[in-house]
Amino acid sequence: MKELDKITPLEKDFSKWYTDVVKQGNLIAYGPLKGTLVFKPNAYGIWEIIQKELNEYFKEYGVQNVYLPLLIPERLFNKEKEHIEGFNPELATITKVGDADLDEKVFIRPTSEVLFADLFKNSIESYKDLPIIYNQWANVVRWEKTTNPFLRSREFLWQEGHTCHNNAMEARQYTRSMISLYAKFMKNFLAIPVIIGKKTPKEKFAGACTTYTVEAMMKDGRALQSGTSHYLAQNFSKTFDISFKNENNDREFVYQTSWGVSTRLLGAIIMTHGDNRGIIIPPRVAPVQIDILELFGNKNEKVKKVANDLKKQLSRTFRVRLDDTDKNPGFKASNSEIQGTPLRIEVGPRDLENNQVTIVRRDTLEKIVLPVDKVKQTVKQLLVDIHNNLYMQAKYRLNENTVVVLNYDEFKNQIKQQKFVLAPFCCHDEQEELIKEQTGATTRCIPKTVIKPTKNAPCITCNRVTKRFVVFARAY
Amino acid sequence: MKELDKITPLEKDFSKWYTDVVKQGNLIAYGPLKGTLVFKPNAYGIWEIIQKELNEYFKEYGVQNVYLPLLIPERLFNKEKEHIEGFNPELATITKVGDADLDEKVFIRPTSEVLFADLFKNSIESYKDLPIIYNQWANVVRWEKTTNPFLRSREFLWQEGHTCHNNAMEARQYTRSMISLYAKFMKNFLAIPVIIGKKTPKEKFAGACTTYTVEAMMKDGRALQSGTSHYLAQNFSKTFDISFKNENNDREFVYQTSWGVSTRLLGAIIMTHGDNRGIIIPPRVAPVQIDILELFGNKNEKVKKVANDLKKQLSRTFRVRLDDTDKNPGFKASNSEIQGTPLRIEVGPRDLENNQVTIVRRDTLEKIVLPVDKVKQTVKQLLVDIHNNLYMQAKYRLNENTVVVLNYDEFKNQIKQQKFVLAPFCCHDEQEELIKEQTGATTRCIPKTVIKPTKNAPCITCNRVTKRFVVFARAY
């Protein structure tokens, strides 16, 4: 039986804390190849619920799920120049099968724009075939140099949506709809508030015209890009010759979008809500929402009966797990906490003398002693409360740690304090590069709706007056 | 707008018929790399429902879903000799990243036994940690020489279960439970009857002690291996050092199983139920169970209203799609048929004069004219009827085309007629090889329960008396 090891306090060493949490929480194991991960049941369970719930959201937008190949022949990938340049250094390349050499290199997809382009080219004839709104859930490989579980690994899981439209306005609107959908999903299911905005030209996706992003703030103040939505315009359709006959019977290139979220979201959950006892999983995506613990159940028939009755009753509405092992009560409680189960119900002989059980909240650690017949309705309300509490805490933290600055000295000072900094900025590539070198901060986004202190202000680096206010932060 | 092309009659050319069906039914497109596939919405939709329903079945057996890496370093794969020999010629091998050579070759998983072994080795300490019952839904790559959509492609999707037990009996029992589960699933959801049995030593999985299989009969009489379950004994646990402390505090190697079904099941559906109009999807796994067609809806308000009301009403219980385009009625009907939707409801102005609509069954093409307010209850019953009819037809075909033979001449004659042949056979590798060369037939399985004509009989090749009766067939 594996022992529960200690977790480093997050105040002491945030990155060590993170590593401890993912290893201890039944979340990951390291794969045999450096930089790869095993998603254990607690992590994969969250991802399965994210898939299910996002699919429901997608349905409202007419999304159809498909699955495209893992492997991309070199000639196809090389067609879009900017795109290949953005990905080439990280491409895992197959050159052999068994002992035989291949005639042409084959890449493992780092993303699937070119595969979708190839599919669309052969599927579209007239404006009546549009829009096409496809999404796939898939694994992708990017050979990163430094890796970190969920945040940056050589293989990760994601969804990537790819759409074709017969006009630019509809495609642009779709791009924005999807980034709003991600923000709403993160709020409603992950209890994570985000800042929505556009990426600067330097930070946008290789091949996109515009990239929108949702940026979340982790407990150490660093930013995590949590989802993106790209307006590709006709960049890929012109290169790959994806055209349609419009209503005037003229050929025209389609307008495209792509958008995705990945298993990074698991990292976002951990670093937004976790504490020194481990991960806290927001109730709506928790694979186990309620742990029922039998305390001394092997010596007490009534404990066994009540625990099993509760399991049966609550399983109709909630995701419930029963711990009926002979481990000691302290171990059982720690085990539930370290795995981040939102609620646990302790069924013990002493409480049962008064026909009561104890419910413990994972977020506040508050204990509630209550009669057995009140459990169901209480649990329902508590799960809602936990979600709201997690969200409000994260929202408060985001607001408290986002500051406006109007000059570069103050900028450096605030970045040093791990704040999100909103500053007037011209968005020149070379200045962005300089700021990154000097402070470690990158532009996160040009937020859409944000309260600016003034309409215009001098850029923090070049002093030219601009109306652009940009969010900077150190980021994962 | 893409035209619906013709489908080659299946009596004329079965393999051409199959290719036409998969291309026309919104099922696949070919990937840019030879032997790879795009799963279009109609195919991927079936797979998603299979995933959901199999997950429900798995839950009863304590299965937890996980996800392991795509990539396997050479040193790990090479540990199990029989296993590597079985897979090596088909291994896609990564030797480069970007322009840099790797120090060690990396393989794309053709299956994940060695990855699970590596995980288990580090997860298990005592008998209290057992059993471990994991499953993953994943893509795998095997570089096949000849490919055929769904049946044999260079990448396919599957689930692979991997378990560890503290005793052989439990592991053996689990192996058998999973093959029974597959048979039950195929009957209840895919309307496909199967023969359950053991593989001969020659046909068993590389590294397994025993392999069980479920074999289905396609409409051309050929067999399709549709699912397998392997008892691995301690083969991998000894090689990979996966041990536990038993109740006497002695170290012992774990007993393992693995089991899987793949997107081959989509091929099984097509070739078991399809007809000259295309695929017929069994109702319980149909992404769209009911197509509602507006006939002349753009010219008739009542048609629009009734079609939309039906959509709304039926969507609460069934998976429904509304065709409200201005295409002509014939095209709409063909489009629904070619995609294999089990039922379509035609809402047209003439029927509506009597407040009626027409329901058409995809399996029998029977038309039922009935009042609008009777639709819901009728549809419910019809979907059950279609499932049962598909199953009974397939079951009848399997029974009619399975024959017993007692000598090799008759064997050759029956195999030529594309039958499943049950024959007394010793299971010597070289005789199996010979039969394959001479007749194209392979051993499918040694069936568990089957009515044998006699208890013992002389082997069809060596004449030694045996009690083993083996199913032979030409196979996909």
Coordinates of C-alpha atoms in Angstrom, one line a residue, chain A residues 2-475:
Chain A
K2 CA 1.4 3.3 -1.1
E3 CA 1.9 5.9 1.7
L4 CA 0.7 9.4 1.3
D5 CA 3.8 11.6 1.1
K6 CA 4.0 15.2 2.3
I7 CA 3.3 18.1 0.1
T8 CA 5.7 21.0 0.1
P9 CA 3.8 24.2 1.3
L10 CA 3.0 26.4 -1.6
E11 CA 4.3 29.6 0.1
K12 CA 7.7 27.9 0.4
D13 CA 8.2 26.7 -3.1
F14 CA 5.3 26.9 -5.5
S15 CA 6.8 24.8 -8.3
K16 CA 7.8 22.0 -5.8
W17 CA 4.3 22.3 -4.4
Y18 CA 2.8 21.8 -7.9
T19 CA 5.0 18.7 -8.6
D20 CA 4.0 17.2 -5.2
V21 CA 0.3 17.8 -5.8
V22 CA 0.2 16.2 -9.3
K23 CA 2.2 13.2 -8.1
Q24 CA 0.3 12.6 -4.8
G25 CA -3.2 13.3 -6.0
N26 CA -3.7 10.1 -8.2
L27 CA -3.2 12.6 -11.1
I28 CA -0.1 11.6 -13.0
A29 CA 2.9 9.3 -13.3
Y30 CA 5.8 10.1 -15.5
G31 CA 6.0 8.2 -18.8
P32 CA 9.1 6.2 -19.8
L33 CA 10.0 8.9 -22.4
K34 CA 11.1 12.2 -20.9
G35 CA 8.4 14.8 -21.0
T36 CA 5.5 12.4 -21.4
L37 CA 2.8 11.7 -18.9
V38 CA 0.4 9.1 -17.7
F39 CA -3.0 10.5 -16.9
K40 CA -4.1 8.5 -13.9
P41 CA -7.9 8.0 -13.1
N42 CA -8.3 11.2 -11.1
A43 CA -6.8 13.4 -13.9
Y44 CA -8.3 11.5 -16.8
G45 CA -11.7 11.5 -15.0
I46 CA -11.7 15.3 -14.9
W47 CA -10.7 15.4 -18.6
E48 CA -13.6 13.1 -19.5
I49 CA -16.1 15.3 -17.8
I50 CA -14.6 18.4 -19.5
Q51 CA -15.0 16.6 -22.8
K52 CA -18.6 15.7 -22.1
E53 CA -19.6 19.2 -20.9
L54 CA -17.7 21.0 -23.6
N55 CA -19.4 18.8 -26.2
E56 CA -22.8 20.0 -24.8
Y57 CA -21.7 23.6 -25.2
F58 CA -20.4 22.9 -28.7
K59 CA -23.7 21.4 -29.8
E60 CA -25.4 24.8 -29.4
Y61 CA -22.9 26.1 -32.0
G62 CA -23.5 23.3 -34.5
V63 CA -20.2 21.5 -33.9
Q64 CA -19.8 18.0 -35.3
N65 CA -17.0 15.8 -34.0
V66 CA -14.6 14.1 -36.4
Y67 CA -11.2 12.4 -36.1
L68 CA -8.3 13.1 -38.5
P69 CA -5.1 11.2 -38.8
L70 CA -2.2 11.5 -36.4
L71 CA 0.4 11.5 -39.2
I72 CA 1.2 14.3 -41.7
P73 CA 3.4 13.7 -44.8
E74 CA 6.2 16.3 -45.1
R75 CA 5.0 17.7 -48.4
L76 CA 1.6 18.7 -46.9
F77 CA 3.1 20.3 -43.9
N78 CA 5.5 22.4 -45.9
K79 CA 2.8 24.1 -47.9
E80 CA 2.1 26.9 -45.4
K81 CA 5.4 28.6 -44.8
E82 CA 4.7 30.7 -41.6
H83 CA 3.0 27.7 -40.1
I84 CA 5.9 25.3 -40.7
E85 CA 8.3 27.8 -39.4
G86 CA 6.3 28.1 -36.2
F87 CA 6.3 24.4 -35.5
N88 CA 9.3 22.9 -37.2
P89 CA 11.8 22.8 -34.3
E90 CA 9.4 20.7 -32.3
L91 CA 8.2 18.2 -34.9
A92 CA 8.6 14.5 -34.0
T93 CA 9.6 12.9 -37.3
I94 CA 9.2 9.4 -38.5
T95 CA 11.8 8.3 -40.9
K96 CA 11.7 4.5 -40.5
V97 CA 9.2 1.6 -40.2
G98 CA 10.7 -1.5 -38.7
D99 CA 14.1 -1.6 -40.3
A100 CA 13.1 0.1 -43.6
D101 CA 13.6 3.8 -44.4
L102 CA 10.6 5.8 -45.6
D103 CA 10.7 7.6 -48.9
E104 CA 9.2 10.7 -47.3
K105 CA 9.4 12.1 -43.8
V106 CA 6.2 11.9 -41.8
F107 CA 5.4 14.2 -38.9
I108 CA 3.2 13.6 -35.9
R109 CA 0.6 16.4 -35.8
P110 CA 1.6 19.3 -33.5
T111 CA -1.9 20.7 -34.6
S112 CA -4.1 19.8 -37.5
E113 CA -4.7 22.9 -39.6
V114 CA -3.1 21.4 -42.7
L115 CA -5.0 18.1 -42.3
F116 CA -8.3 19.9 -42.0
A117 CA -7.3 22.0 -45.0
D118 CA -6.7 18.9 -47.1
L119 CA -10.1 17.5 -46.0
F120 CA -12.0 20.7 -46.6
K121 CA -10.4 21.1 -50.1
N122 CA -12.1 17.8 -51.1
S123 CA -15.4 18.3 -49.3
I124 CA -16.6 21.7 -50.4
E125 CA -18.2 22.7 -53.7
S126 CA -20.8 25.3 -53.2
Y127 CA -21.9 27.9 -50.6
K128 CA -24.6 25.4 -49.7
D129 CA -21.9 23.2 -48.2
L130 CA -21.0 26.0 -45.8
P131 CA -20.5 26.5 -42.9
I132 CA -18.6 23.4 -42.0
I133 CA -18.0 23.2 -38.3
Y134 CA -15.8 20.4 -37.2
N135 CA -14.0 19.6 -34.0
Q136 CA -11.7 16.8 -32.9
W137 CA -10.5 15.4 -29.5
A138 CA -7.0 14.3 -30.1
N139 CA -3.5 13.9 -28.9
V140 CA -0.7 16.1 -30.3
V141 CA 3.0 16.0 -30.0
R142 CA 5.4 19.0 -29.6
W143 CA 8.9 18.2 -28.6
E144 CA 9.3 20.8 -25.9
K145 CA 12.7 21.3 -24.3
T146 CA 11.5 22.0 -20.8
T147 CA 8.4 20.2 -19.6
N148 CA 6.0 20.4 -16.7
P149 CA 3.0 18.1 -16.1
F150 CA -0.2 19.3 -17.8
L151 CA 1.4 22.7 -18.6
R152 CA 4.0 21.8 -21.2
S153 CA 4.6 18.2 -22.2
R154 CA 5.7 16.5 -25.3
E155 CA 2.3 14.9 -25.8
F156 CA -0.9 16.5 -24.7
L157 CA -4.6 16.0 -25.2
W158 CA -6.9 18.7 -26.6
Q159 CA -9.8 19.6 -28.7
E160 CA -9.3 21.5 -31.9
G161 CA -12.2 23.1 -33.7
H162 CA -11.9 24.0 -37.4
T163 CA -14.5 25.8 -39.4
C164 CA -15.1 27.1 -42.9
H165 CA -17.4 30.0 -43.7
N166 CA -18.6 31.7 -46.9
N167 CA -17.9 35.2 -45.6
A168 CA -15.4 37.0 -43.3
M169 CA -17.9 38.5 -41.0
E170 CA -19.4 35.1 -40.0
A171 CA -16.0 33.6 -39.5
R172 CA -14.8 36.5 -37.3
Q173 CA -18.0 36.3 -35.3
Y174 CA -17.5 32.6 -34.9
T175 CA -14.0 33.1 -33.6
R176 CA -15.3 35.5 -31.0
S177 CA -18.2 33.2 -30.0
M178 CA -15.8 30.4 -29.3
I179 CA -13.5 32.4 -27.0
S180 CA -16.6 33.6 -25.1
L181 CA -17.7 30.0 -24.9
Y182 CA -14.4 29.0 -23.3
A183 CA -14.6 31.9 -20.8
K184 CA -18.2 30.9 -19.9
F185 CA -17.2 27.2 -19.6
M186 CA -14.2 28.0 -17.4
K187 CA -16.4 30.1 -15.1
N188 CA -19.3 27.6 -14.9
F189 CA -17.4 24.3 -14.7
L190 CA -13.8 25.0 -13.6
A191 CA -14.7 28.0 -11.3
I192 CA -11.9 30.0 -13.0
P193 CA -12.3 33.6 -14.0
V194 CA -10.4 34.8 -17.0
I195 CA -9.4 37.9 -19.0
I196 CA -10.5 37.7 -22.6
G197 CA -8.5 39.5 -25.2
K198 CA -6.6 39.6 -28.5
K199 CA -3.0 38.4 -28.8
T200 CA -0.4 41.0 -30.0
P201 CA 1.0 40.3 -33.5
K202 CA 4.1 38.8 -32.0
E203 CA 2.1 36.3 -29.8
K204 CA -0.5 35.2 -32.3
F205 CA -0.8 31.7 -33.8
A206 CA 1.5 30.9 -36.7
G207 CA -0.7 31.3 -39.7
A208 CA -3.6 33.3 -38.1
C209 CA -4.9 36.7 -38.8
T210 CA -6.2 37.3 -35.2
T211 CA -5.8 35.2 -32.1
Y212 CA -8.1 35.6 -29.1
T213 CA -7.1 34.1 -25.8
V214 CA -8.5 33.5 -22.3
E215 CA -5.8 34.2 -19.6
A216 CA -6.2 32.9 -16.1
M217 CA -4.1 33.9 -13.0
M218 CA -2.5 31.2 -11.0
K219 CA -2.0 31.4 -7.2
D220 CA 1.6 32.5 -7.7
G221 CA 0.5 35.4 -9.8
R222 CA 1.7 33.9 -13.1
A223 CA -0.6 33.8 -16.2
L224 CA -1.8 30.6 -17.8
Q225 CA -3.1 30.9 -21.4
S226 CA -6.1 28.5 -21.1
G227 CA -7.7 28.6 -24.5
T228 CA -7.4 30.3 -27.9
S229 CA -9.5 31.0 -30.9
H230 CA -8.0 32.0 -34.2
Y231 CA -9.4 33.8 -37.2
L232 CA -7.4 32.4 -40.0
A233 CA -9.0 34.5 -42.7
Q234 CA -8.1 33.0 -46.1
N235 CA -4.5 32.2 -45.2
F236 CA -4.9 28.5 -45.4
S237 CA -7.7 28.4 -47.9
K238 CA -5.5 30.3 -50.5
T239 CA -2.5 28.1 -49.9
F240 CA -4.5 24.8 -49.9
D241 CA -7.0 25.9 -52.6
I242 CA -10.2 25.5 -50.5
S243 CA -12.8 27.3 -52.5
F244 CA -16.5 27.3 -53.1
K245 CA -19.0 28.6 -55.7
N246 CA -20.8 31.6 -54.2
E247 CA -24.4 32.6 -55.0
N248 CA -23.2 34.4 -58.1
N249 CA -21.5 31.2 -59.3
D250 CA -18.0 32.7 -58.8
R251 CA -15.3 30.8 -57.1
E252 CA -14.2 32.2 -53.8
F253 CA -11.8 31.0 -51.0
V254 CA -13.4 30.1 -47.7
Y255 CA -12.9 32.0 -44.5
Q256 CA -11.6 29.8 -41.6
T257 CA -11.3 29.7 -37.9
S258 CA -9.7 27.3 -35.4
W259 CA -9.9 27.1 -31.6
G260 CA -8.9 24.8 -28.8
V261 CA -8.4 24.0 -25.2
S262 CA -6.1 21.3 -23.8
T263 CA -5.2 19.3 -20.7
R264 CA -3.5 22.5 -19.6
L265 CA -6.9 23.1 -18.0
L266 CA -5.9 20.5 -15.4
G267 CA -2.9 22.6 -14.5
A268 CA -5.2 25.7 -14.3
I269 CA -7.5 23.9 -11.9
I270 CA -4.6 22.8 -9.6
M271 CA -2.9 26.2 -9.5
T272 CA -6.1 28.2 -9.2
H273 CA -7.8 26.3 -6.4
G274 CA -5.2 23.9 -4.8
D275 CA -3.9 24.3 -1.2
N276 CA -1.3 22.7 1.0
R277 CA -3.3 19.5 1.2
G278 CA -3.4 19.1 -2.6
I279 CA -5.7 19.7 -5.5
I280 CA -9.3 20.9 -4.9
I281 CA -11.5 19.8 -7.8
P282 CA -14.4 22.1 -8.7
P283 CA -17.6 20.0 -8.0
R284 CA -18.9 20.1 -11.6
V285 CA -15.9 18.4 -13.1
A286 CA -14.9 16.2 -10.1
P287 CA -14.8 12.5 -11.1
V288 CA -15.7 11.8 -7.5
Q289 CA -17.9 14.5 -5.9
I290 CA -18.4 12.8 -2.6
D291 CA -16.2 10.3 -0.7
I292 CA -18.1 8.3 1.8
L293 CA -15.8 7.0 4.5
E294 CA -16.7 4.1 6.7
L295 CA -15.0 4.7 10.1
F296 CA -14.4 1.4 11.8
G297 CA -16.9 -0.2 9.4
N298 CA -15.4 -3.6 9.7
K299 CA -16.3 -3.6 13.4
N300 CA -19.7 -2.0 13.1
E301 CA -22.7 -3.3 11.1
K302 CA -24.6 -0.1 11.5
V303 CA -21.7 2.0 10.0
K304 CA -21.6 -0.4 7.0
K305 CA -25.3 -0.3 6.5
V306 CA -25.7 3.5 6.7
A307 CA -22.6 4.1 4.5
N308 CA -23.9 1.7 1.8
D309 CA -27.4 3.2 2.0
L310 CA -26.0 6.7 1.5
K311 CA -23.9 5.5 -1.4
K312 CA -26.9 4.0 -3.1
Q313 CA -29.1 7.0 -2.4
L314 CA -26.5 9.7 -3.4
S315 CA -25.3 7.8 -6.5
R316 CA -28.5 8.5 -8.3
T317 CA -27.6 12.2 -8.4
F318 CA -23.9 12.5 -7.7
R319 CA -20.6 10.8 -8.5
V320 CA -19.9 8.9 -5.2
R321 CA -17.1 6.7 -4.0
L322 CA -17.3 4.5 -0.9
D323 CA -14.1 3.8 1.1
D324 CA -15.0 0.5 2.9
T325 CA -11.4 -0.6 3.4
D326 CA -9.9 -1.3 6.9
K327 CA -7.5 1.6 6.7
N328 CA -7.6 4.0 9.6
P329 CA -9.9 7.1 9.7
G330 CA -7.0 9.6 9.4
F331 CA -5.6 7.9 6.3
K332 CA -9.0 7.8 4.7
A333 CA -9.6 11.5 5.3
S334 CA -6.1 12.5 4.0
N335 CA -6.6 10.3 1.0
S336 CA -9.9 12.0 0.1
E337 CA -8.3 15.4 0.7
I338 CA -5.2 14.8 -1.4
Q339 CA -7.3 13.7 -4.3
G340 CA -9.4 16.9 -4.1
T341 CA -12.8 15.4 -3.6
P342 CA -15.1 18.4 -2.9
L343 CA -17.0 16.7 -0.1
R344 CA -16.5 13.7 2.2
I345 CA -19.0 12.1 4.5
E346 CA -17.6 10.4 7.5
V347 CA -19.9 7.7 8.8
G348 CA -18.7 6.7 12.3
P349 CA -20.1 4.8 15.3
R350 CA -20.1 7.8 17.6
D351 CA -22.1 10.1 15.3
L352 CA -24.5 7.2 14.5
E353 CA -25.5 7.0 18.1
N354 CA -27.4 10.2 17.5
N355 CA -28.2 9.1 14.0
Q356 CA -25.8 11.6 12.6
V357 CA -22.9 11.8 10.1
T358 CA -20.2 14.4 9.6
I359 CA -19.7 16.2 6.2
V360 CA -16.4 17.9 5.6
R361 CA -15.9 20.5 2.8
R362 CA -12.6 20.2 1.0
D363 CA -12.4 24.0 0.3
T364 CA -13.0 25.4 3.7
L365 CA -12.4 22.2 5.8
E366 CA -15.6 23.1 7.6
K367 CA -17.3 20.2 9.4
I368 CA -21.0 19.8 9.4
V369 CA -22.7 17.3 11.7
L370 CA -26.2 16.5 10.6
P371 CA -28.9 13.8 10.7
V372 CA -28.6 11.1 8.1
D373 CA -31.9 12.0 6.5
K374 CA -30.8 15.6 5.8
V375 CA -27.7 14.5 3.9
K376 CA -29.0 14.5 0.4
Q377 CA -30.4 18.1 0.3
T378 CA -27.5 19.5 2.2
V379 CA -24.9 17.9 -0.1
K380 CA -26.7 19.4 -3.1
Q381 CA -26.4 22.9 -1.7
L382 CA -22.9 22.4 -0.5
L383 CA -21.6 21.4 -3.9
V384 CA -23.1 24.7 -5.3
D385 CA -21.6 26.6 -2.4
I386 CA -18.1 25.1 -3.0
H387 CA -18.2 26.0 -6.7
N388 CA -19.2 29.6 -5.9
N389 CA -16.7 29.9 -3.1
L390 CA -13.8 28.7 -5.4
Y391 CA -14.9 31.1 -8.1
M392 CA -15.3 34.1 -5.8
Q393 CA -11.9 33.5 -4.3
A394 CA -10.2 33.3 -7.6
K395 CA -12.1 36.3 -8.9
Y396 CA -11.1 38.3 -5.9
R397 CA -7.4 37.3 -6.4
L398 CA -7.5 38.2 -10.0
N399 CA -9.0 41.7 -9.3
E400 CA -6.6 42.4 -6.4
N401 CA -3.6 41.5 -8.4
T402 CA -4.3 43.3 -11.6
V403 CA -2.9 46.8 -11.6
V404 CA -2.7 49.6 -14.1
V405 CA 0.7 51.3 -14.7
L406 CA 1.6 54.2 -16.9
N407 CA 5.4 54.1 -16.9
Y408 CA 8.1 51.5 -17.3
D409 CA 9.7 51.8 -13.8
E410 CA 6.4 51.1 -12.1
F411 CA 5.8 48.4 -14.7
K412 CA 9.1 46.6 -13.7
N413 CA 8.2 47.0 -10.0
Q414 CA 4.8 45.5 -10.4
I415 CA 5.9 42.6 -12.6
K416 CA 8.5 41.8 -9.9
Q417 CA 5.6 41.4 -7.5
Q418 CA 4.0 38.9 -9.8
K419 CA 1.1 41.1 -10.8
F420 CA -1.0 41.2 -14.0
V421 CA 0.0 44.6 -15.3
L422 CA -2.3 46.7 -17.6
A423 CA -0.2 49.2 -19.5
P424 CA -0.4 51.4 -22.6
F425 CA 1.7 49.7 -25.2
C426 CA 2.3 50.1 -29.0
C427 CA 2.8 46.4 -29.7
H428 CA 6.0 46.6 -31.6
D429 CA 7.7 43.2 -31.7
E430 CA 11.2 44.4 -30.7
Q431 CA 9.9 46.2 -27.7
E432 CA 7.9 43.2 -26.6
E433 CA 11.1 41.2 -26.9
L434 CA 13.0 43.8 -24.8
I435 CA 10.5 43.8 -22.0
K436 CA 10.6 40.0 -21.9
E437 CA 14.4 40.0 -21.6
Q438 CA 14.4 42.7 -18.9
T439 CA 11.4 41.6 -16.8
G440 CA 10.4 38.1 -17.8
A441 CA 6.9 39.4 -18.6
T442 CA 5.2 38.7 -21.9
T443 CA 2.1 40.3 -23.4
R444 CA -0.9 38.2 -22.4
C445 CA -3.6 40.0 -24.4
I446 CA -5.2 43.2 -25.4
P447 CA -8.3 42.9 -23.3
K448 CA -11.7 43.6 -24.9
T449 CA -13.6 45.2 -22.1
V450 CA -11.5 46.6 -19.3
I451 CA -11.7 49.8 -17.3
K452 CA -9.0 52.0 -18.6
P453 CA -7.8 54.9 -16.4
T454 CA -7.7 57.2 -19.5
K455 CA -8.7 56.8 -23.1
N456 CA -5.1 57.4 -24.4
A457 CA -1.7 57.3 -22.8
P458 CA 2.0 57.3 -23.8
C459 CA 3.3 53.8 -24.6
I460 CA 5.5 52.6 -21.7
T461 CA 8.4 51.9 -24.0
C462 CA 8.3 54.4 -26.9
N463 CA 6.2 57.2 -25.4
R464 CA 4.0 57.5 -28.5
V465 CA 0.4 58.1 -27.4
T466 CA -1.7 55.0 -27.9
K467 CA -5.2 53.8 -27.0
R468 CA -4.1 50.2 -26.6
F469 CA -3.8 48.9 -23.1
V470 CA -2.2 45.5 -22.9
V471 CA -2.0 43.0 -20.1
F472 CA 1.5 41.8 -19.3
A473 CA 2.5 39.0 -16.9
R474 CA 5.0 36.3 -16.3
A475 CA 3.4 33.3 -17.7

